[in-house]
C-alpha cells in the first residue's frame, strides 16, 4: 500500500506539474501573472459552455416541471456528463496507459499492474471532473431555480457528482486495456481509431434509441395522468444516472442515501472489475506495443528512384502536418473525429425520420425569411464553434513537443511554416463543416443562397479564433507534455479559440439584430464581409509577427 | 566557416552564465572537436549556431552569414544532428528524408544518388519504410545523419554523435566525418570521448563554465600546458586548473 500511495503522490505531482509550479510560482516567483491568466481562461471557457448548459437545462426544467417531473433534467444531463466521460475517457485511458513517457520507468519497478492502472485511472478521473462540473453545476443551478435545493441537497449533489464519471471511466478503462491487448502493434493505431468510432456510434445510437425513441412512445394520456416516470424512461440506458438523480432529488433522505449507496457500490464494483481485467491483460498489451514491427521493404535503387521525388517546401510542410496529426490516434480522435461526428449524431433524427419538433422547426424556418436567416446564422455559428473546437491550430506548436528542434533548425522562414499550419487547419475546417452543412440542408432545406451563406459565414467566423489560437500557442506553447493526450487535453491553449469565439459570436448576433430591420439578406452579407475582413486582418497580423514569435521559441534542455 | 565572436548566453535572468564571451573560428575543411566537462556550455553553443537558442551578446557567422540577421542562409549551410535525435516517430524513414530534402530543395536526381549511398553505408536500407518509432537509438542516429547530409552541407554539426552507438556504427560515423572533410567541408562536433577527438580532429577547443580555456592542435595544447601526454591528460590538466 505504501508503494501505491507513493506512486500516486509522485504521479500527481508529475501529471499536473505541481512540483514545477511550486518552484516557479512560489519559490522563484516567476511569471506570477500566468496563474491568473489560466484562471481567467478556465472561467471564460467554463462560462461559455456553462451558460449554454444552464439555459438549455432551465428550459427543459421549466417544461418538465409543468408535468411535475423536473427531476428528469438532472437525469438527462447526468447522462450527458457520463457519455462525455466515457468518450473522452477512452482516449485519455488509452493514451495514459500505453503512450506515457513514464512507463519505461514504472514498468521495471516492482509494482503490480493494478498499482499503475489504479494510479493512472485516478489521474484521468480527476481531470474528468472539469467537464462534469461544466455540465452539472449549471444544471443544478437551473434545477435549483425551478425546484429549489436545500443546503443538504447541495451537499448531496456534490457528493453525487464525485461518482458521476467513475463508472463510465471504469468501462472505458476495461475497453481500452482489452482492445490494446487484442491488437498487434502493426495495426494498433488504425484499430484504435476504428474501435473509438464504433464506440461513439454505439453511444449516440443508445442516446437516440433510449431517449428519443422511448420518450416518443410515451402516450399523452399517461403523461397527463402522471403514470410515466420520465427519470426511469430516460435513465433506462444507464441506471447509474437514475440513482444519481434520486441521490440528489429524492424527497426522502433514506431514498437519497440508498441511491447514493447504489452508486458507491456500483462504482467500487466497476473499479474492481477494471483493475481485475487490467491486472490480467495490461502488461501483455504494453509489451505487445513495445515490439518492433518491420515491413521488410528493402530500399533498393529501384525503390529509392520511385520514392525519392522532389516536391515544394510548402507541400512538404503541409504533408508533414497532415501525417503527424492523423497518425496519432489520440489527436485525430480528440481534435477532429468528434468534431465531425458530433453534429451528425446530435441530429440523428434528421436522417432517420424527423420528429414533430423538427418538422415544425423546418416549417417555421421556411415560412419566414427571418426564420431562415436565423437558421443560417445558427448553422454558421455551429460550424464556427466546431472549427474552434478542433484544437488544430491552438495546439499546433505544443504538439511539436520534443521535436520542436526540427522545425526550428530548418531553413524555412516562420511565415511559410505558419501558412502551412493555417492551410491544414483551413482544409480540416472545410471538411468538418460538411456534416453540419448536410444536417442544415436536410433539416431546413434552404435555397442555394442560404446554404452558401451558412458555409461561408461559418468558415470565415471560425478562422479568426483559429488564427488567434495559433498565435497564442506560438506565444506560450506547452511543449513538455508526457503523453500525446496531455498535449491536447491538459493544454489550456486548446480552449483559446473557444474563448475568442464566444464574444465574437455574441457580437455577430448583436450586429445581425441591429441590421435586420432592413431585411435579412444585407445583414448576412455584411456579417460575412466583416468576418472575412477580421480573419484576413488576423492572418496578416500573425504573419507579420511570425518571425518574432518563432524566434522567441527556444529549445532548452 | 564557423565563427563565434564574443558570444554570451545566460539563463535565469542572467544569474547562470552558460556561455561567456566565446570567441572561436573554425576553418573550412577542418574537423573541429569541441570538448568540455558536463554543463560546460557545449550544447548551448551548438544550439545557438543552429538557431535553437538566441545568444544574448555577440555574433555567430556560418559560411559568412550572420545567424541572427540571415538565419535562413546560415541554416542552408548547416547539417545538424543533436545529442538525442528525437525524430518524428509517426513518419517512416523515407518520409522523413523526403521532407528534409524538400525543405533543403534537393533535386530528385541528387537525393536519389546521395540516399542510395548513405542508406547502404549505414545499412538502414531495410528500415527506411518503417516508422521511426520502431528504430533503435543507433538507427535514429544514422537516419538523423543521413538527413543532415542529404543536402551536402558545407558545415556538419554533431552534438555528442558517438553516444549510444555500437563500435561499427561509431566507426562509420568517423569515416563519414573524414570523408566530409576530404571534400573540403567542415565538421564541428562535441564529444566526451577524448580518444575519438585525439584521432579525428585537426583542432580541438576546450570549454569550461562557458569560457573557452584552450584551443588549437594537440601539439599546441600540449605546449600550452607543458605536457607531453595524451589529449586526456591535457584535458584533465586544463579543466582542473
Coordinates of N, CA and C in Angstrom, one line a residue, chain B residues 42-234:
Chain B
X42 N 28.8 23.4 -24.1 CA 28.9 22.9 -25.4 C 27.6 22.8 -26.2
X43 N 26.6 22.2 -25.6 CA 25.3 22.1 -26.3 C 24.7 23.5 -26.5
X44 N 24.8 24.3 -25.5 CA 24.2 25.7 -25.6 C 24.9 26.4 -26.8
X45 N 26.2 26.3 -26.9 CA 26.9 26.9 -28.1 C 26.4 26.4 -29.4
X46 N 26.3 25.1 -29.5 CA 25.8 24.5 -30.7 C 24.4 24.9 -31.0
X47 N 23.5 24.9 -30.0 CA 22.1 25.3 -30.2 C 22.0 26.7 -30.7
X48 N 22.9 27.6 -30.3 CA 22.9 29.0 -30.8 C 23.3 29.0 -32.3
X49 N 24.2 28.2 -32.7 CA 24.6 28.2 -34.1 C 23.4 27.7 -35.0
X50 N 22.7 26.7 -34.6 CA 21.7 26.2 -35.4 C 20.3 26.9 -35.3
X51 N 20.2 27.8 -34.4 CA 19.0 28.6 -34.2 C 18.0 28.1 -33.2
X52 N 18.5 27.2 -32.4 CA 17.6 26.7 -31.3 C 17.6 27.6 -30.1
X53 N 18.6 28.4 -29.9 CA 18.7 29.3 -28.8 C 19.2 30.7 -29.4
X54 N 18.9 31.8 -28.7 CA 19.4 33.1 -29.2 C 20.5 33.5 -28.2
X55 N 21.6 34.0 -28.8 CA 22.7 34.5 -27.9 C 22.2 35.8 -27.4
X56 N 22.7 36.1 -26.1 CA 22.4 37.4 -25.5 C 23.4 38.5 -26.1
X57 N 24.6 38.1 -26.4 CA 25.6 39.0 -26.9 C 26.4 38.3 -28.0
X58 N 27.0 39.1 -28.8 CA 28.0 38.6 -29.8 C 27.4 38.2 -31.1
X59 N 28.2 37.7 -32.0 CA 27.7 37.4 -33.3 C 28.3 36.0 -33.8
X60 N 27.4 35.2 -34.4 CA 27.8 34.0 -35.0 C 27.7 34.0 -36.5
X61 N 28.7 33.6 -37.2 CA 28.5 33.6 -38.7 C 28.8 32.1 -39.2
X62 N 28.0 31.7 -40.1 CA 28.2 30.4 -40.7 C 28.4 30.6 -42.2
X63 N 29.5 30.2 -42.7 CA 29.7 30.4 -44.2 C 29.5 31.8 -44.6
X64 N 29.9 32.7 -43.7 CA 29.8 34.2 -44.0 C 28.5 34.8 -43.7
X65 N 27.5 34.0 -43.2 CA 26.2 34.5 -43.0 C 25.9 34.6 -41.5
X66 N 25.5 35.8 -41.1 CA 25.2 36.0 -39.6 C 23.9 35.2 -39.3
X67 N 24.0 34.4 -38.2 CA 22.9 33.6 -37.8 C 21.7 34.4 -37.3
X68 N 22.0 35.7 -36.9 CA 20.9 36.5 -36.4 C 20.2 37.3 -37.6
X69 N 21.0 37.9 -38.4 CA 20.4 38.7 -39.5 C 20.0 37.9 -40.7
X70 N 20.7 36.8 -41.0 CA 20.5 36.0 -42.1 C 20.3 34.5 -41.7
X71 N 19.3 34.2 -40.8 CA 19.2 32.9 -40.3 C 19.0 31.8 -41.3
X72 N 18.2 32.1 -42.4 CA 17.9 31.1 -43.3 C 19.1 30.7 -44.2
X73 N 19.9 31.7 -44.6 CA 21.1 31.5 -45.4 C 22.1 30.7 -44.5
X74 N 22.2 31.0 -43.2 CA 23.1 30.3 -42.4 C 22.7 28.8 -42.2
X75 N 21.4 28.6 -42.0 CA 20.9 27.3 -41.8 C 21.0 26.4 -43.1
X76 N 20.9 27.1 -44.2 CA 21.1 26.3 -45.5 C 22.5 25.7 -45.6
X77 N 23.5 26.3 -44.9 CA 24.9 25.8 -44.9 C 25.1 24.7 -43.9
X78 N 24.1 24.4 -43.0 CA 24.4 23.5 -41.9 C 23.6 22.2 -42.1
X79 N 24.3 21.1 -41.6 CA 23.6 19.9 -41.4 C 23.8 19.6 -39.9
X80 N 22.7 19.3 -39.2 CA 22.8 19.2 -37.8 C 22.2 17.9 -37.2
X81 N 23.0 17.3 -36.3 CA 22.5 16.1 -35.6 C 22.6 16.4 -34.1
X82 N 21.5 16.5 -33.4 CA 21.5 16.8 -32.0 C 22.0 15.6 -31.1
X83 N 22.2 15.9 -29.9 CA 22.7 14.8 -29.0 C 21.7 13.7 -28.8
X84 N 20.4 14.0 -28.8 CA 19.4 12.9 -28.7 C 18.5 13.1 -29.9
X85 N 18.7 12.4 -31.0 CA 17.9 12.7 -32.2 C 16.4 12.3 -32.0
X86 N 15.6 13.2 -31.5 CA 14.2 12.9 -31.4 C 13.5 13.2 -32.7
X87 N 13.3 12.2 -33.5 CA 12.7 12.4 -34.8 C 11.2 12.0 -34.7
X88 N 10.5 12.3 -35.8 CA 9.1 12.0 -35.8 C 8.8 10.5 -35.8
X89 N 8.3 10.0 -34.7 CA 8.0 8.6 -34.5 C 7.0 8.1 -35.6
X90 N 6.1 9.0 -36.0 CA 5.0 8.5 -36.8 C 5.2 8.7 -38.3
X91 N 6.5 9.1 -38.7 CA 6.8 9.1 -40.1 C 7.8 7.9 -40.4
X92 N 7.8 7.5 -41.6 CA 8.7 6.4 -41.9 C 10.1 7.1 -42.2
X93 N 11.1 6.3 -42.2 CA 12.5 6.9 -42.5 C 12.5 7.6 -43.8
X94 N 11.8 7.0 -44.8 CA 11.8 7.6 -46.2 C 11.1 8.9 -46.2
X95 N 9.9 8.9 -45.5 CA 9.1 10.2 -45.5 C 9.9 11.3 -44.8
X96 N 10.6 11.0 -43.8 CA 11.4 12.0 -43.1 C 12.5 12.6 -44.0
X97 N 13.2 11.7 -44.6 CA 14.3 12.1 -45.5 C 13.7 13.0 -46.7
X98 N 12.6 12.5 -47.2 CA 12.0 13.3 -48.3 C 11.6 14.7 -47.8
X99 N 11.0 14.7 -46.6 CA 10.6 16.0 -46.0 C 11.8 17.0 -45.9
X100 N 12.9 16.4 -45.3 CA 14.1 17.3 -45.1 C 14.7 17.7 -46.5
X101 N 14.7 16.8 -47.4 CA 15.3 17.1 -48.7 C 14.4 18.1 -49.5
X102 N 13.1 18.0 -49.3 CA 12.2 19.0 -49.9 C 12.5 20.4 -49.3
X103 N 12.7 20.5 -48.0 CA 12.9 21.7 -47.4 C 14.2 22.3 -47.8
X104 N 15.2 21.5 -48.0 CA 16.5 22.0 -48.5 C 16.6 22.1 -50.0
X105 N 15.5 21.8 -50.6 CA 15.4 21.9 -52.1 C 16.4 21.0 -52.8
X106 N 16.5 19.8 -52.4 CA 17.4 18.9 -53.0 C 16.7 18.2 -54.2
X107 N 17.2 18.2 -55.4 CA 16.5 17.7 -56.6 C 16.4 16.2 -56.4
X108 N 15.4 15.7 -57.2 CA 15.1 14.2 -57.2 C 16.4 13.4 -57.5
X109 N 17.1 13.9 -58.5 CA 18.3 13.2 -59.0 C 19.4 13.2 -57.9
X110 N 19.6 14.3 -57.3 CA 20.7 14.4 -56.2 C 20.3 13.5 -55.0
X111 N 19.0 13.6 -54.6 CA 18.6 12.9 -53.4 C 18.7 11.4 -53.6
X112 N 18.4 10.9 -54.9 CA 18.5 9.5 -55.1 C 19.9 9.0 -55.0
X113 N 20.8 9.8 -55.6 CA 22.2 9.4 -55.6 C 22.8 9.3 -54.2
X114 N 22.5 10.4 -53.4 CA 23.0 10.5 -52.1 C 22.4 9.5 -51.1
X115 N 21.1 9.4 -51.3 CA 20.3 8.5 -50.4 C 20.8 7.1 -50.6
X116 N 21.0 6.6 -51.8 CA 21.4 5.3 -52.0 C 22.7 5.0 -51.4
X117 N 23.7 5.9 -51.5 CA 25.0 5.8 -50.9 C 24.9 5.7 -49.4
X118 N 24.1 6.7 -48.8 CA 24.1 6.8 -47.4 C 23.4 5.6 -46.7
X119 N 22.2 5.2 -47.3 CA 21.5 4.1 -46.6 C 22.2 2.8 -46.8
X120 N 23.0 2.6 -47.8 CA 23.8 1.4 -47.9 C 25.0 1.5 -47.0
X121 N 25.6 2.6 -46.9 CA 26.7 2.8 -46.0 C 26.3 2.5 -44.5
X122 N 25.1 3.1 -44.2 CA 24.7 2.9 -42.8 C 23.9 1.6 -42.6
X123 N 23.7 0.9 -43.6 CA 22.9 -0.4 -43.5 C 21.5 -0.2 -42.9
X124 N 20.8 0.8 -43.4 CA 19.5 1.1 -43.0 C 18.5 0.9 -44.2
X125 N 18.9 0.3 -45.3 CA 18.0 0.2 -46.4 C 16.8 -0.6 -46.1
X126 N 16.9 -1.5 -45.2 CA 15.8 -2.4 -44.9 C 14.8 -1.8 -43.9
X127 N 15.2 -0.6 -43.4 CA 14.3 0.0 -42.3 C 13.7 1.3 -42.8
X128 N 14.1 1.8 -44.0 CA 13.6 3.1 -44.4 C 12.1 3.2 -44.6
X129 N 11.4 2.1 -44.8 CA 10.0 2.1 -45.0 C 9.2 1.9 -43.7
X130 N 10.0 1.7 -42.6 CA 9.3 1.6 -41.3 C 9.2 2.9 -40.5
X131 N 8.2 2.9 -39.6 CA 8.0 4.1 -38.8 C 9.3 4.3 -37.9
X132 N 9.7 5.6 -37.8 CA 10.9 5.9 -37.0 C 10.7 5.4 -35.5
X133 N 9.5 5.4 -35.1 CA 9.2 5.0 -33.7 C 9.7 3.6 -33.4
X134 N 9.9 2.8 -34.5 CA 10.3 1.4 -34.3 C 11.9 1.3 -34.4
X135 N 12.6 2.4 -34.6 CA 14.0 2.4 -34.8 C 14.7 2.3 -33.4
X136 N 15.9 1.7 -33.4 CA 16.8 1.7 -32.2 C 17.4 3.1 -32.1
X137 N 18.1 3.4 -31.0 CA 18.8 4.7 -30.9 C 19.8 4.9 -32.0
X138 N 20.6 3.8 -32.2 CA 21.6 3.9 -33.2 C 21.1 4.1 -34.6
X139 N 19.9 3.5 -34.9 CA 19.3 3.7 -36.2 C 18.8 5.1 -36.4
X140 N 18.3 5.6 -35.3 CA 17.8 7.0 -35.3 C 19.0 8.0 -35.6
X141 N 20.1 7.7 -34.9 CA 21.3 8.5 -35.1 C 21.7 8.4 -36.6
X142 N 21.7 7.2 -37.2 CA 22.1 7.1 -38.6 C 21.1 7.8 -39.5
X143 N 19.8 7.7 -39.2 CA 18.8 8.4 -40.0 C 19.0 9.9 -39.9
X144 N 19.3 10.4 -38.7 CA 19.5 11.8 -38.5 C 20.7 12.3 -39.2
X145 N 21.7 11.5 -39.3 CA 22.9 11.9 -40.0 C 22.7 11.8 -41.5
X146 N 21.9 10.8 -42.0 CA 21.5 10.8 -43.4 C 20.8 12.1 -43.8
X147 N 19.8 12.5 -42.9 CA 19.1 13.7 -43.1 C 20.0 14.9 -43.1
X148 N 20.9 14.9 -42.2 CA 21.9 16.1 -42.1 C 22.8 16.2 -43.4
X149 N 23.0 15.0 -44.0 CA 23.9 15.0 -45.1 C 23.3 15.1 -46.5
X150 N 21.9 15.0 -46.5 CA 21.2 14.9 -47.8 C 21.4 16.1 -48.7
X151 N 21.7 17.2 -48.1 CA 21.9 18.4 -48.9 C 23.4 18.8 -49.0
X152 N 24.3 17.9 -48.6 CA 25.7 18.1 -48.6 C 26.1 19.4 -48.1
X153 N 25.9 19.6 -46.8 CA 26.1 21.0 -46.2 C 27.6 21.3 -46.1
X154 N 28.0 22.5 -46.2 CA 29.4 22.9 -46.0 C 29.8 22.7 -44.6
X155 N 28.9 22.8 -43.7 CA 29.2 22.6 -42.2 C 28.3 21.6 -41.6
X156 N 29.0 20.5 -41.1 CA 28.2 19.5 -40.4 C 28.4 19.6 -38.9
X157 N 27.3 19.8 -38.2 CA 27.5 20.0 -36.7 C 26.8 18.8 -36.0
X158 N 27.6 18.2 -35.2 CA 27.2 17.0 -34.5 C 27.4 17.2 -33.0
X159 N 26.3 16.9 -32.2 CA 26.4 17.1 -30.8 C 26.5 15.7 -30.2
X160 N 27.6 15.4 -29.6 CA 27.8 14.0 -29.0 C 27.4 12.9 -29.9
X161 N 28.0 12.8 -31.1 CA 27.5 11.8 -32.1 C 27.8 10.4 -31.7
X162 N 28.7 10.1 -30.9 CA 29.1 8.7 -30.6 C 28.3 8.1 -29.5
X163 N 27.5 8.9 -28.8 CA 26.8 8.3 -27.6 C 25.8 7.3 -28.1
X164 N 25.8 6.1 -27.5 CA 24.9 5.1 -27.8 C 25.1 4.3 -29.1
X165 N 26.2 4.5 -29.7 CA 26.5 3.8 -31.0 C 27.3 2.6 -30.7
X166 N 27.0 1.5 -31.5 CA 27.8 0.3 -31.4 C 29.2 0.6 -32.1
X167 N 30.2 -0.2 -31.9 CA 31.5 0.1 -32.4 C 31.5 0.2 -34.0
X168 N 30.7 -0.6 -34.6 CA 30.7 -0.5 -36.1 C 30.1 0.8 -36.5
X169 N 29.0 1.2 -35.9 CA 28.3 2.5 -36.3 C 29.2 3.7 -35.9
X170 N 29.9 3.6 -34.8 CA 30.8 4.7 -34.4 C 32.0 4.8 -35.4
X171 N 32.4 3.6 -35.9 CA 33.5 3.6 -37.0 C 32.9 4.3 -38.2
X172 N 31.7 4.0 -38.6 CA 31.1 4.6 -39.8 C 31.0 6.1 -39.7
X173 N 30.6 6.5 -38.5 CA 30.4 7.9 -38.2 C 31.8 8.6 -38.4
X174 N 32.8 8.0 -37.9 CA 34.2 8.6 -38.0 C 34.6 8.7 -39.5
X175 N 34.3 7.6 -40.2 CA 34.7 7.5 -41.6 C 34.0 8.7 -42.4
X176 N 32.7 8.8 -42.0 CA 31.9 9.8 -42.7 C 32.4 11.2 -42.5
X177 N 32.8 11.5 -41.2 CA 33.4 12.8 -40.9 C 34.6 13.1 -41.7
X178 N 35.5 12.0 -41.8 CA 36.7 12.2 -42.6 C 36.4 12.5 -44.0
X179 N 35.5 11.7 -44.5 CA 35.1 11.9 -46.0 C 34.5 13.3 -46.2
X180 N 33.7 13.7 -45.3 CA 33.1 15.1 -45.4 C 34.2 16.1 -45.5
X181 N 35.2 15.9 -44.6 CA 36.3 16.9 -44.5 C 37.2 16.8 -45.8
X182 N 37.4 15.6 -46.3 CA 38.2 15.4 -47.5 C 37.6 16.2 -48.7
X183 N 36.3 16.3 -48.7 CA 35.6 17.0 -49.8 C 35.6 18.5 -49.6
X184 N 36.5 19.0 -48.6 CA 36.6 20.4 -48.4 C 35.6 21.0 -47.5
X185 N 34.8 20.2 -46.9 CA 33.7 20.7 -46.0 C 34.2 20.6 -44.5
X186 N 33.4 21.2 -43.6 CA 33.8 21.3 -42.3 C 32.9 20.4 -41.3
X187 N 33.6 19.9 -40.3 CA 32.8 19.2 -39.3 C 33.1 19.8 -37.9
X188 N 32.1 20.1 -37.2 CA 32.2 20.7 -35.9 C 31.4 19.8 -34.9
X189 N 32.1 19.1 -34.0 CA 31.4 18.2 -33.1 C 31.8 18.3 -31.7
X190 N 30.8 18.0 -30.8 CA 31.2 18.0 -29.4 C 31.3 16.5 -29.0
X191 N 32.1 16.2 -28.0 CA 32.3 14.9 -27.6 C 32.9 14.8 -26.2
X192 N 32.6 13.7 -25.5 CA 33.3 13.4 -24.3 C 34.4 12.4 -24.5
X193 N 34.3 11.8 -25.7 CA 35.3 10.6 -25.9 C 36.6 11.2 -26.5
X194 N 37.5 11.3 -25.6 CA 38.8 12.1 -25.9 C 39.6 11.3 -26.9
X195 N 39.5 10.0 -26.9 CA 40.3 9.2 -27.9 C 39.9 9.5 -29.3
X196 N 38.5 9.6 -29.5 CA 38.0 9.9 -30.8 C 38.5 11.3 -31.2
X197 N 38.4 12.3 -30.3 CA 38.8 13.6 -30.7 C 40.3 13.7 -31.0
X198 N 41.1 12.9 -30.3 CA 42.5 12.9 -30.5 C 42.9 12.3 -31.9
X199 N 42.2 11.3 -32.3 CA 42.5 10.6 -33.5 C 41.9 11.3 -34.7
X200 N 40.8 12.0 -34.5 CA 40.0 12.5 -35.6 C 40.2 14.0 -35.9
X201 N 40.3 14.8 -34.9 CA 40.2 16.2 -35.0 C 41.6 16.9 -35.5
X202 N 41.4 17.9 -36.3 CA 42.6 18.7 -36.7 C 42.9 19.6 -35.5
X203 N 41.8 20.2 -35.0 CA 42.0 21.1 -33.8 C 40.9 20.8 -32.8
X204 N 41.1 21.1 -31.5 CA 40.1 21.0 -30.5 C 40.0 22.3 -29.7
X205 N 38.8 22.5 -29.2 CA 38.6 23.6 -28.3 C 38.1 23.1 -27.0
X206 N 38.6 23.6 -25.9 CA 38.1 23.1 -24.6 C 37.3 24.2 -23.9
X207 N 36.1 23.9 -23.5 CA 35.3 24.9 -22.9 C 35.0 24.5 -21.4
X208 N 35.0 25.5 -20.5 CA 34.7 25.2 -19.1 C 33.9 26.4 -18.6
X209 N 32.8 26.1 -17.9 CA 32.0 27.1 -17.3 C 31.7 28.3 -18.4
X210 N 31.5 27.9 -19.6 CA 31.1 28.8 -20.6 C 32.3 29.5 -21.3
X211 N 33.5 29.4 -20.8 CA 34.6 30.1 -21.4 C 35.5 29.1 -22.1
X212 N 36.0 29.6 -23.2 CA 37.0 28.7 -24.0 C 38.3 28.9 -23.3
X213 N 38.8 27.7 -22.7 CA 40.0 27.8 -21.9 C 41.3 27.3 -22.7
X214 N 41.0 26.6 -23.8 CA 42.2 26.2 -24.6 C 41.7 25.9 -26.0
X215 N 42.5 26.1 -27.0 CA 42.1 25.9 -28.4 C 43.4 25.7 -29.2
X216 N 43.3 24.7 -30.1 CA 44.5 24.5 -31.0 C 44.6 23.1 -31.4
X217 N 45.8 22.7 -32.1 CA 46.1 21.3 -32.4 C 46.5 20.7 -31.1
X218 N 46.6 19.4 -31.1 CA 47.0 18.7 -29.9 C 48.4 19.1 -29.5
X219 N 49.3 19.3 -30.5 CA 50.7 19.8 -30.1 C 50.6 21.2 -29.5
X220 N 49.8 22.0 -30.0 CA 49.7 23.4 -29.5 C 49.1 23.3 -28.0
X221 N 48.2 22.4 -27.8 CA 47.6 22.3 -26.4 C 48.7 21.8 -25.5
X222 N 49.4 20.8 -26.0 CA 50.5 20.2 -25.1 C 51.5 21.3 -24.7
X223 N 51.8 22.1 -25.7 CA 52.7 23.2 -25.5 C 52.1 24.2 -24.5
X224 N 50.8 24.5 -24.6 CA 50.2 25.4 -23.7 C 50.3 25.0 -22.3
X225 N 50.1 23.7 -22.0 CA 50.0 23.2 -20.6 C 51.4 22.6 -20.2
X226 N 52.3 22.5 -21.1 CA 53.6 22.0 -20.8 C 53.6 20.5 -20.5
X227 N 52.7 19.8 -21.2 CA 52.6 18.3 -21.1 C 53.0 17.6 -22.3
X228 N 53.4 16.4 -22.2 CA 53.7 15.6 -23.5 C 52.7 14.4 -23.6
X229 N 51.7 14.4 -22.8 CA 50.9 13.2 -22.8 C 49.8 13.2 -23.8
X230 N 48.8 12.4 -23.6 CA 47.6 12.3 -24.5 C 46.7 13.5 -24.3
X231 N 45.7 13.5 -25.2 CA 44.7 14.6 -25.1 C 44.0 14.5 -23.7
X232 N 43.8 13.3 -23.2 CA 43.1 13.1 -21.9 C 43.9 13.8 -20.8
X233 N 45.2 13.6 -20.8 CA 46.0 14.2 -19.7 C 46.0 15.8 -19.9
X234 N 46.0 16.2 -21.1 CA 46.0 17.7 -21.4 C 44.6 18.2 -20.9

